[in-house]
Every structure is written in structure tokens, then in C-alpha cells.
Amino acid sequence: MARFFDFDYEKMISYFWRCRAGLGYAEVQYHGISKSGLEYFSHRKFITVPLGIRKYSSLSKKSEAYVELGTYNKYELTDKVDYSDPFYTDIKNTNGGYSLDIMVFAGFKTQLGKKSMVDLGFGGTKNLLAVYKLKQNKIRVSASYITLNLSRKLGK
């Protein structure tokens, strides 16, 4: 299971091109079986930095379609491993790693009011690079997403 949220800023480069940058938080949880046959549950927390370029195409006066290509940087804050066997001590590591993912999205954005917009997107991420202090803690995540974003224009 994965949970993500980001606060993003979009800057217009030209009428149809925009640059996006953000800061966010992610949690990834999974379970598995160790080499010794012991069941475990892992819970990881990350600070995320998404960076992307969007190409918009106008559909109507208030609606646009887009494609986005970018990177999704994840810095691991904590990695907690709980073992199912009470004789094993649970493990908690801090600041254990970094991963760089490529992200690709496509979607539809429409205006709700004068300054408010809603954005529905489909896409995903694929891991390009994963660097962890402990090799056994290295994970690679590839994921598909459906996103729903609400946004508000700042300024005029």
C-alpha cells in the first residue's frame, strides 16, 4: 500500500508549456518473508520532491488536456520493520536512502470557478536509481496512479 501527497507549484513557461515543482510526503507499506522464512511487515516514510514539465493542449475555453514527464525524488526518513515472531526485535532505521523515479502522466484539467481548477490524471512512476545505506533495505517501486488534484490560482 502506498499513500502520497504533494504541494506543487506550476510556473508558465509559454502558453502551452509549464514547469511543475513540489514538496510532499509518502508512505510505503508492504509485507514479505525473509531468507530465514520469517514473516515481516515494513513501513517506510519519505520526503518527496516531484519535478516535471507539462505540455497542455486546449480543448475548450475552460478545459485543457496535458501530458507530463518528470522525476520523482524520494528521500527516506524512516524504515520500520515489524517481525511476526515475538522473539525477534523490531528494527527502525533512519535516513536510510534515496531513490530517483521517472514519472509520466496524462490528464484533463478544467476550471471550476474564476481561480479554482480540478485535474484528473493517469500515469505512473518507474524507478531509475535507488541508493541505500544498507543494501538489504534497497527497494525499487514501480507504480500506476489515478490522481485527483484541486488547485487555486494565486495572484490576479
mmCIF file of C-alpha atoms in Angstrom:
data_model
loop_
_atom_site.group_PDB
_atom_site.id
_atom_site.type_symbol
_atom_site.label_atom_id
_atom_site.label_comp_id
_atom_site.label_asym_id
_atom_site.label_seq_id
_atom_site.Cartn_x
_atom_site.Cartn_y
_atom_site.Cartn_z
ATOM 1 C CA MET A 1 0.000 0.000 0.000
ATOM 2 C CA ALA A 2 1.219 3.495 -0.761
ATOM 3 C CA ARG A 3 -0.034 6.947 0.257
ATOM 4 C CA PHE A 4 1.274 10.157 -1.280
ATOM 5 C CA PHE A 5 0.506 13.838 -1.113
ATOM 6 C CA ASP A 6 2.378 16.756 -2.622
ATOM 7 C CA PHE A 7 2.122 20.520 -2.616
ATOM 8 C CA ASP A 8 3.033 21.692 -6.118
ATOM 9 C CA TYR A 9 3.750 24.984 -7.818
ATOM 10 C CA GLU A 10 3.211 25.357 -11.559
ATOM 11 C CA LYS A 11 5.048 28.079 -13.497
ATOM 12 C CA MET A 12 4.082 29.032 -17.034
ATOM 13 C CA ILE A 13 6.999 28.838 -19.487
ATOM 14 C CA SER A 14 4.867 29.580 -22.539
ATOM 15 C CA TYR A 15 1.145 29.353 -23.258
ATOM 16 C CA PHE A 16 1.210 25.551 -23.682
ATOM 17 C CA TRP A 17 4.285 24.612 -21.586
ATOM 18 C CA ARG A 18 4.511 24.717 -17.795
ATOM 19 C CA CYS A 19 7.111 23.644 -15.259
ATOM 20 C CA ARG A 20 5.978 21.969 -12.025
ATOM 21 C CA ALA A 21 7.864 21.539 -8.758
ATOM 22 C CA GLY A 22 6.670 20.273 -5.427
ATOM 23 C CA LEU A 23 7.370 19.016 -1.943
ATOM 24 C CA GLY A 24 5.500 16.159 -0.348
ATOM 25 C CA TYR A 25 5.304 13.104 1.848
ATOM 26 C CA ALA A 26 4.914 9.422 1.055
ATOM 27 C CA GLU A 27 4.378 6.200 2.990
ATOM 28 C CA VAL A 28 5.007 2.754 1.543
ATOM 29 C CA GLN A 29 3.927 -0.385 3.411
ATOM 30 C CA TYR A 30 4.471 -3.997 2.408
ATOM 31 C CA HIS A 31 4.959 -7.422 3.918
ATOM 32 C CA GLY A 32 7.259 -10.254 2.944
ATOM 33 C CA ILE A 33 9.189 -13.297 4.090
ATOM 34 C CA SER A 34 12.893 -13.094 4.970
ATOM 35 C CA LYS A 35 15.527 -15.547 3.696
ATOM 36 C CA SER A 36 15.193 -17.421 7.003
ATOM 37 C CA GLY A 37 11.420 -17.837 6.442
ATOM 38 C CA LEU A 38 10.325 -15.192 8.956
ATOM 39 C CA GLU A 39 7.318 -13.040 8.032
ATOM 40 C CA TYR A 40 7.786 -9.267 8.392
ATOM 41 C CA PHE A 41 5.878 -6.018 7.792
ATOM 42 C CA SER A 42 7.778 -2.940 6.541
ATOM 43 C CA HIS A 43 6.581 0.659 6.898
ATOM 44 C CA ARG A 44 8.663 3.375 5.199
ATOM 45 C CA LYS A 45 8.248 7.161 5.239
ATOM 46 C CA PHE A 46 9.702 9.540 2.644
ATOM 47 C CA ILE A 47 10.035 13.227 1.822
ATOM 48 C CA THR A 48 9.270 13.635 -1.897
ATOM 49 C CA VAL A 49 10.329 16.219 -4.469
ATOM 50 C CA PRO A 50 8.436 15.918 -7.780
ATOM 51 C CA LEU A 51 9.740 17.922 -10.755
ATOM 52 C CA GLY A 52 8.087 17.904 -14.157
ATOM 53 C CA ILE A 53 7.320 19.593 -17.453
ATOM 54 C CA ARG A 54 3.721 19.659 -18.713
ATOM 55 C CA LYS A 55 2.542 20.196 -22.272
ATOM 56 C CA TYR A 56 -1.048 21.444 -22.448
ATOM 57 C CA SER A 57 -3.487 21.327 -25.368
ATOM 58 C CA SER A 58 -6.578 23.489 -25.270
ATOM 59 C CA LEU A 59 -9.885 21.604 -25.510
ATOM 60 C CA SER A 60 -12.249 24.499 -24.849
ATOM 61 C CA LYS A 61 -12.223 27.929 -23.238
ATOM 62 C CA LYS A 62 -12.075 26.359 -19.736
ATOM 63 C CA SER A 63 -10.578 22.888 -20.322
ATOM 64 C CA GLU A 64 -7.157 21.513 -21.222
ATOM 65 C CA ALA A 65 -5.582 18.108 -21.762
ATOM 66 C CA TYR A 66 -1.953 17.522 -20.764
ATOM 67 C CA VAL A 67 0.977 15.133 -20.776
ATOM 68 C CA GLU A 68 3.720 15.386 -18.174
ATOM 69 C CA LEU A 69 7.233 13.975 -17.950
ATOM 70 C CA GLY A 70 9.475 14.405 -14.947
ATOM 71 C CA THR A 71 11.284 12.961 -11.977
ATOM 72 C CA TYR A 72 10.017 11.904 -8.578
ATOM 73 C CA ASN A 73 12.749 12.099 -5.930
ATOM 74 C CA LYS A 74 12.217 10.252 -2.629
ATOM 75 C CA TYR A 75 14.391 10.706 0.478
ATOM 76 C CA GLU A 76 13.742 8.023 3.095
ATOM 77 C CA LEU A 77 13.091 9.347 6.603
ATOM 78 C CA THR A 78 12.369 6.112 8.457
ATOM 79 C CA ASP A 79 12.194 2.406 7.754
ATOM 80 C CA LYS A 80 10.439 0.334 10.410
ATOM 81 C CA VAL A 81 10.336 -3.463 10.176
ATOM 82 C CA ASP A 82 7.985 -5.424 12.451
ATOM 83 C CA TYR A 83 8.518 -9.174 12.714
ATOM 84 C CA SER A 84 5.638 -11.592 13.263
ATOM 85 C CA ASP A 85 7.726 -13.686 15.680
ATOM 86 C CA PRO A 86 7.861 -12.065 19.168
ATOM 87 C CA PHE A 87 11.397 -13.457 19.716
ATOM 88 C CA TYR A 88 12.778 -11.127 17.043
ATOM 89 C CA THR A 89 13.379 -7.463 17.799
ATOM 90 C CA ASP A 90 11.666 -4.946 15.529
ATOM 91 C CA ILE A 91 14.092 -2.723 13.595
ATOM 92 C CA LYS A 92 13.878 1.023 12.967
ATOM 93 C CA ASN A 93 16.383 2.742 10.647
ATOM 94 C CA THR A 94 16.527 6.465 9.947
ATOM 95 C CA ASN A 95 17.606 8.318 6.834
ATOM 96 C CA GLY A 96 18.436 5.134 5.004
ATOM 97 C CA GLY A 97 18.248 6.051 1.366
ATOM 98 C CA TYR A 98 17.252 7.892 -1.769
ATOM 99 C CA SER A 99 15.505 6.889 -4.961
ATOM 100 C CA LEU A 100 15.026 8.639 -8.272
ATOM 101 C CA ASP A 101 11.968 7.697 -10.307
ATOM 102 C CA ILE A 102 10.808 8.818 -13.722
ATOM 103 C CA MET A 103 7.147 9.866 -13.853
ATOM 104 C CA VAL A 104 4.781 10.076 -16.792
ATOM 105 C CA PHE A 105 1.217 11.377 -16.563
ATOM 106 C CA ALA A 106 -1.609 12.364 -18.884
ATOM 107 C CA GLY A 107 -4.805 14.049 -17.861
ATOM 108 C CA PHE A 108 -7.514 16.609 -18.133
ATOM 109 C CA LYS A 109 -7.757 19.976 -16.318
ATOM 110 C CA THR A 110 -10.855 22.155 -16.171
ATOM 111 C CA GLN A 111 -11.793 25.425 -14.495
ATOM 112 C CA LEU A 112 -14.379 25.251 -11.682
ATOM 113 C CA GLY A 113 -14.593 28.952 -10.924
ATOM 114 C CA LYS A 114 -12.672 32.101 -11.646
ATOM 115 C CA LYS A 115 -9.500 30.831 -9.893
ATOM 116 C CA SER A 116 -10.219 27.179 -8.999
ATOM 117 C CA MET A 117 -9.425 24.130 -11.115
ATOM 118 C CA VAL A 118 -9.767 20.360 -10.936
ATOM 119 C CA ASP A 119 -7.307 17.977 -12.562
ATOM 120 C CA LEU A 120 -7.797 14.247 -13.215
ATOM 121 C CA GLY A 121 -4.682 12.344 -14.308
ATOM 122 C CA PHE A 122 -3.477 8.835 -15.092
ATOM 123 C CA GLY A 123 0.131 7.712 -15.050
ATOM 124 C CA GLY A 124 2.878 6.223 -13.003
ATOM 125 C CA THR A 125 6.456 6.057 -11.866
ATOM 126 C CA LYS A 126 9.335 3.707 -12.650
ATOM 127 C CA ASN A 127 12.455 3.506 -10.508
ATOM 128 C CA LEU A 128 15.695 4.563 -12.228
ATOM 129 C CA LEU A 129 18.100 4.705 -9.283
ATOM 130 C CA ALA A 130 17.984 3.522 -5.667
ATOM 131 C CA VAL A 131 20.815 4.245 -3.216
ATOM 132 C CA TYR A 132 20.516 2.943 0.350
ATOM 133 C CA LYS A 133 22.978 2.796 3.252
ATOM 134 C CA LEU A 134 22.072 -0.844 3.929
ATOM 135 C CA LYS A 135 21.923 -2.939 0.755
ATOM 136 C CA GLN A 136 19.239 -5.265 2.140
ATOM 137 C CA ASN A 137 16.920 -2.259 2.676
ATOM 138 C CA LYS A 138 17.022 -1.252 -1.010
ATOM 139 C CA ILE A 139 13.589 -1.264 -2.647
ATOM 140 C CA ARG A 140 12.516 -0.426 -6.161
ATOM 141 C CA VAL A 141 8.971 0.785 -6.674
ATOM 142 C CA SER A 142 7.081 0.929 -9.963
ATOM 143 C CA ALA A 143 3.519 2.143 -9.608
ATOM 144 C CA SER A 144 0.476 3.263 -11.568
ATOM 145 C CA TYR A 145 -1.738 6.074 -10.294
ATOM 146 C CA ILE A 146 -5.011 7.839 -10.785
ATOM 147 C CA THR A 147 -4.685 11.365 -9.423
ATOM 148 C CA LEU A 148 -7.264 13.957 -8.471
ATOM 149 C CA ASN A 149 -5.954 17.463 -7.812
ATOM 150 C CA LEU A 150 -7.724 20.603 -6.737
ATOM 151 C CA SER A 151 -5.848 23.827 -7.350
ATOM 152 C CA ARG A 152 -6.238 27.549 -6.984
ATOM 153 C CA LYS A 153 -4.560 30.321 -8.964
ATOM 154 C CA LEU A 154 -2.536 32.763 -6.895
ATOM 155 C CA GLY A 155 -2.494 36.437 -7.773
ATOM 156 C CA LYS A 156 -4.561 38.084 -10.493
#
